[in-house]
Tab-separated table of C-alpha atoms and ligand atoms in Angstrom:
chain	number	residue	atom	x	y	z
K	1	ALA	CA	0.000	0.000	0.000
K	2	LEU	CA	1.052	3.582	-0.551
K	3	THR	CA	1.837	6.056	2.214
K	4	ARG	CA	-0.314	9.163	2.543
K	5	GLU	CA	2.398	11.185	0.896
K	6	GLN	CA	2.529	8.764	-2.032
K	7	VAL	CA	-1.265	8.886	-2.410
K	8	ARG	CA	-1.011	12.666	-2.509
K	9	ALA	CA	1.679	12.468	-5.189
K	10	SER	CA	-0.478	9.993	-7.109
K	11	ARG	CA	-3.426	12.429	-7.091
K	12	ARG	CA	-1.147	15.169	-8.332
K	13	ILE	CA	0.066	12.925	-11.169
K	14	SER	CA	-3.583	12.188	-12.108
K	15	MET	CA	-4.315	15.897	-12.108
K	16	VAL	CA	-1.334	16.657	-14.334
K	17	LEU	CA	-1.737	13.750	-16.770
K	18	ARG	CA	-5.545	13.941	-17.101
K	19	HIS	CA	-6.673	17.450	-16.452
K	20	ARG	CA	-4.099	20.240	-16.110
K	21	PRO	CA	-0.637	19.387	-17.489
K	22	GLU	CA	0.125	23.090	-17.838
K	23	THR	CA	0.074	23.530	-14.044
K	24	ALA	CA	3.292	21.492	-13.997
K	25	GLY	CA	4.692	23.155	-17.105
K	26	LEU	CA	4.113	19.985	-19.128
K	27	THR	CA	2.615	19.337	-22.548
K	28	LEU	CA	1.144	15.945	-23.392
K	29	ASP	CA	1.852	14.483	-26.816
K	30	ALA	CA	-1.020	13.642	-29.170
K	31	ASN	CA	-1.651	10.344	-27.377
K	32	GLY	CA	-1.384	11.705	-23.849
K	33	TRP	CA	2.242	10.731	-23.097
K	34	VAL	CA	4.963	12.802	-21.403
K	35	PRO	CA	8.598	11.873	-20.846
K	36	VAL	CA	9.020	10.298	-17.407
K	37	ALA	CA	12.131	12.445	-16.904
K	38	ASP	CA	10.087	15.639	-17.411
K	39	LEU	CA	7.377	14.503	-14.983
K	40	LEU	CA	9.987	13.667	-12.331
K	41	THR	CA	11.543	17.106	-12.630
K	42	ALA	CA	8.182	18.888	-12.667
K	43	LEU	CA	6.882	17.116	-9.551
K	44	SER	CA	10.216	16.707	-7.701
K	45	LEU	CA	9.944	12.933	-7.573
K	46	THR	CA	12.606	10.269	-7.931
K	47	ARG	CA	12.201	7.449	-10.422
K	48	ALA	CA	11.962	4.968	-7.541
K	49	GLU	CA	9.122	6.970	-5.987
K	50	LEU	CA	7.281	7.149	-9.294
K	51	ASP	CA	7.670	3.421	-9.942
K	52	MET	CA	6.327	2.684	-6.457
K	53	ILE	CA	3.268	4.876	-7.132
K	54	VAL	CA	2.633	3.434	-10.600
K	55	GLU	CA	2.976	-0.175	-9.459
K	56	ASN	CA	0.874	0.192	-6.315
K	57	ASN	CA	-1.804	2.509	-7.645
K	58	ASP	CA	-5.136	0.978	-6.625
K	59	LYS	CA	-6.560	1.177	-10.147
K	60	SER	CA	-3.372	1.030	-12.216
K	61	ARG	CA	-4.193	4.494	-13.503
K	62	PHE	CA	-0.825	5.114	-15.165
K	63	ALA	CA	1.064	3.307	-17.901
K	64	ILE	CA	4.795	3.599	-18.657
K	65	ALA	CA	6.174	2.641	-22.066
K	66	ARG	CA	9.738	2.605	-23.391
K	67	ARG	CA	10.440	4.091	-26.809
K	68	ASP	CA	12.977	2.921	-29.351
K	69	ASP	CA	15.413	5.639	-28.262
K	70	GLY	CA	15.389	4.175	-24.730
K	71	SER	CA	13.343	6.977	-23.163
K	72	ASP	CA	10.428	6.109	-20.857
K	73	TRP	CA	7.090	7.883	-21.301
K	74	ILE	CA	4.054	7.902	-19.008
K	75	ARG	CA	0.341	8.588	-19.469
K	76	ALA	CA	-2.949	8.159	-17.658
K	77	SER	CA	-4.796	5.137	-19.038
K	78	GLN	CA	-8.208	6.868	-18.923
K	79	GLY	CA	-10.201	9.633	-17.269
K	80	HIS	CA	-8.954	12.682	-19.185
K	81	SER	CA	-10.880	15.937	-19.155
K	82	ARG	CA	-12.489	17.026	-22.345
K	83	ARG	CA	-10.356	20.172	-22.274
K	84	VAL	CA	-7.221	18.022	-22.644
K	85	VAL	CA	-7.079	17.098	-26.299
K	86	VAL	CA	-5.541	13.643	-26.466
K	87	ASP	CA	-6.376	10.548	-28.456
K	88	LEU	CA	-5.700	7.392	-26.452
K	89	ASP	CA	-5.828	5.541	-29.770
K	90	LEU	CA	-7.568	2.525	-28.258
K	91	PRO	CA	-8.922	-0.020	-30.736
K	92	PRO	CA	-12.655	-0.791	-30.671
K	93	ALA	CA	-13.267	-3.766	-28.376
K	94	ASP	CA	-16.129	-6.175	-27.782
K	95	PRO	CA	-17.606	-5.554	-24.328
K	96	PRO	CA	-19.327	-8.141	-22.139
K	97	ALA	CA	-23.107	-8.329	-22.763
K	98	ILE	CA	-23.848	-6.256	-19.661
K	99	LEU	CA	-21.748	-3.504	-18.096
K	100	PHE	CA	-22.490	-1.404	-15.019
K	101	HIS	CA	-22.434	2.245	-14.034
K	102	GLY	CA	-22.601	3.506	-10.469
K	103	THR	CA	-23.909	6.995	-9.887
K	104	PRO	CA	-25.417	9.077	-7.077
K	105	ALA	CA	-29.144	8.218	-6.898
K	106	SER	CA	-29.892	11.922	-7.265
K	107	ASN	CA	-28.717	11.730	-10.923
K	108	LEU	CA	-31.289	9.101	-11.906
K	109	ASP	CA	-34.088	11.383	-13.107
K	110	SER	CA	-31.751	13.250	-15.367
K	111	ILE	CA	-30.124	10.024	-16.614
K	112	ARG	CA	-33.559	8.539	-17.416
K	113	ARG	CA	-34.227	11.591	-19.579
K	114	GLU	CA	-30.835	12.050	-21.245
K	115	GLY	CA	-29.051	8.731	-20.892
K	116	LEU	CA	-25.411	8.724	-19.711
K	117	ARG	CA	-23.261	11.571	-20.941
K	118	PRO	CA	-19.496	11.941	-20.609
K	119	ARG	CA	-19.864	15.257	-18.802
K	120	SER	CA	-16.378	16.731	-18.326
K	121	ARG	CA	-14.538	13.630	-19.556
K	122	HIS	CA	-13.855	12.110	-22.968
K	123	HIS	CA	-16.073	9.075	-22.458
K	124	VAL	CA	-18.748	7.546	-20.299
K	125	HIS	CA	-16.956	5.137	-17.946
K	126	LEU	CA	-18.497	1.706	-17.373
K	127	SER	CA	-17.530	-0.965	-14.870
K	128	MET	CA	-17.152	-4.717	-15.370
K	129	ASP	CA	-18.952	-5.603	-12.159
K	130	ILE	CA	-21.380	-4.275	-9.569
K	131	PRO	CA	-18.885	-3.905	-6.678
K	132	THR	CA	-16.710	-1.646	-8.854
K	133	ALA	CA	-19.750	0.389	-9.936
K	134	LEU	CA	-20.713	0.836	-6.264
K	135	VAL	CA	-17.257	2.215	-5.491
K	136	VAL	CA	-17.336	4.605	-8.472
K	137	GLY	CA	-20.806	5.927	-7.571
K	138	GLY	CA	-19.873	6.064	-3.902
K	139	ARG	CA	-17.146	8.654	-4.550
K	140	ARG	CA	-19.752	11.378	-4.514
K	141	SER	CA	-22.730	10.118	-2.544
K	142	ALA	CA	-23.763	7.607	0.084
K	143	GLU	CA	-26.869	6.799	-1.959
K	144	VAL	CA	-25.597	4.984	-5.007
K	145	ALA	CA	-27.682	3.645	-7.870
K	146	VAL	CA	-26.234	0.954	-10.114
K	147	LEU	CA	-27.368	0.926	-13.721
K	148	ALA	CA	-27.063	-2.120	-15.948
K	149	VAL	CA	-26.004	-1.187	-19.476
K	150	ALA	CA	-27.056	-3.413	-22.387
K	151	ALA	CA	-23.625	-3.208	-23.998
K	152	ALA	CA	-24.117	-6.067	-26.479
K	153	GLU	CA	-27.305	-4.439	-27.791
K	154	MET	CA	-25.454	-1.165	-28.116
K	155	VAL	CA	-22.761	-2.832	-30.223
K	156	GLU	CA	-25.436	-4.317	-32.464
K	157	ALA	CA	-26.816	-0.825	-32.937
K	158	GLY	CA	-23.381	0.491	-33.942
K	159	HIS	CA	-22.070	2.004	-30.703
K	160	VAL	CA	-18.311	1.685	-30.287
K	161	PHE	CA	-16.602	0.576	-27.067
K	162	HIS	CA	-12.989	0.725	-25.976
K	163	ARG	CA	-11.244	-0.928	-23.064
K	164	SER	CA	-8.637	1.194	-21.299
K	165	GLU	CA	-5.329	-0.381	-20.414
K	166	ASN	CA	-6.527	-0.633	-16.808
K	167	GLY	CA	-9.796	-2.375	-17.639
K	168	VAL	CA	-12.339	0.453	-17.684
K	169	TRP	CA	-14.921	0.250	-20.494
K	170	LEU	CA	-15.385	3.493	-22.399
K	171	THR	CA	-18.059	4.655	-24.833
K	172	ALA	CA	-19.262	8.011	-26.135
K	173	THR	CA	-22.775	8.058	-24.666
K	174	VAL	CA	-25.379	5.559	-23.466
K	175	PRO	CA	-28.922	6.385	-24.626
K	176	ALA	CA	-31.528	5.866	-21.919
K	177	GLY	CA	-33.091	2.903	-23.737
K	178	TYR	CA	-30.038	0.749	-22.960
K	179	LEU	CA	-30.159	1.451	-19.221
K	180	GLU	CA	-31.973	-0.320	-16.452
K	181	VAL	CA	-31.691	0.350	-12.723
K	182	HIS	CA	-30.139	-2.757	-11.287
W	201	HQG	C1	-23.128	11.398	-14.076
W	201	HQG	C2	-12.965	7.407	-11.517
W	201	HQG	C3	-27.025	13.328	-14.592
W	201	HQG	C4	-22.367	10.109	-13.986
W	201	HQG	C5	-13.981	6.294	-11.540
W	201	HQG	C6	-21.290	10.498	-12.987
W	201	HQG	C7	-14.314	6.147	-13.000
W	201	HQG	C8	-25.159	12.163	-15.267
W	201	HQG	C9	-21.039	11.964	-13.285
W	201	HQG	C10	-13.993	7.495	-13.577
W	201	HQG	C11	-25.659	12.075	-16.579
W	201	HQG	C12	-19.757	12.207	-14.047
W	201	HQG	C13	-15.233	8.178	-14.044
W	201	HQG	C14	-26.913	12.666	-16.843
W	201	HQG	C15	-23.772	11.066	-16.513
W	201	HQG	N1	-27.556	13.273	-15.830
W	201	HQG	N2	-25.842	12.785	-14.279
W	201	HQG	N3	-27.472	12.631	-18.064
W	201	HQG	N4	-24.768	11.394	-17.325
W	201	HQG	N5	-23.987	11.530	-15.260
W	201	HQG	O1	-16.363	11.458	-12.504
W	201	HQG	O2	-18.206	7.554	-14.137
W	201	HQG	O3	-10.607	7.190	-9.618
W	201	HQG	O4	-16.866	12.151	-14.899
W	201	HQG	O5	-23.174	9.050	-13.541
W	201	HQG	O6	-13.499	5.133	-10.971
W	201	HQG	O7	-18.302	8.857	-11.921
W	201	HQG	O8	-10.529	9.041	-11.280
W	201	HQG	O9	-17.604	9.938	-14.123
W	201	HQG	O10	-21.743	10.357	-11.671
W	201	HQG	O11	-13.571	5.181	-13.666
W	201	HQG	O12	-9.347	6.880	-11.745
W	201	HQG	O13	-22.132	12.392	-14.096
W	201	HQG	O14	-13.406	8.251	-12.516
W	201	HQG	O15	-11.712	6.947	-11.798
W	201	HQG	O16	-18.685	11.973	-13.166
W	201	HQG	O17	-16.146	8.302	-12.966
W	201	HQG	P1	-17.287	11.439	-13.670
W	201	HQG	P2	-17.662	8.605	-13.244
W	201	HQG	P3	-10.466	7.548	-11.067
């Protein structure tokens, strides 16, 4: 497990790689990557500290990849703000027949009207299982509703899904007709 200080550093890395790279003086490349060396300098971290945070992150939020020139690059695997223009370049993927989405119960009326929208992010995020959906919805409210998403029917109707490197299912929107309160 990470120490409190490491969790704080991890949140800061999420903020920089998903939402506000400019606050650390960083620019993401077209696919959301930055050189590890630049991130270390910007956040005053050592490589050992960063590796510890990446490896022990509870949701594996960050991915590190080595380029042909030997340099290591890092990005967030999902969750970017819409204002950050990056293309994760994930291939379309075949989701399980049913996916789940946890949300504060107070959102249900609006979701019944409009379906699920990505809000401030690039995609609607869907979970593989109900426990995960409960955790996601529980971030903001004690009263969580879990929606079942008819993902296979959506695919048949032409909706595209992607799976992030850390196992989150992503899609552009979920029309209300594919949702059912679990
Ligand atoms: C809701 C975390 C009313 C939606 C999690 C959600 C996830 C609507 C909120 C990732 C709506 C957006 C994403 C509508 C959607 N009316 N409410 N029509 N459509 N909503 O944070 O899915 O820890 O952008 O239900 O684990 O909660 O950051 O999305 O409640 O994977 O790595 O609008 O963030 O990952 O909130 O969470 P978010 P989310 P990390």
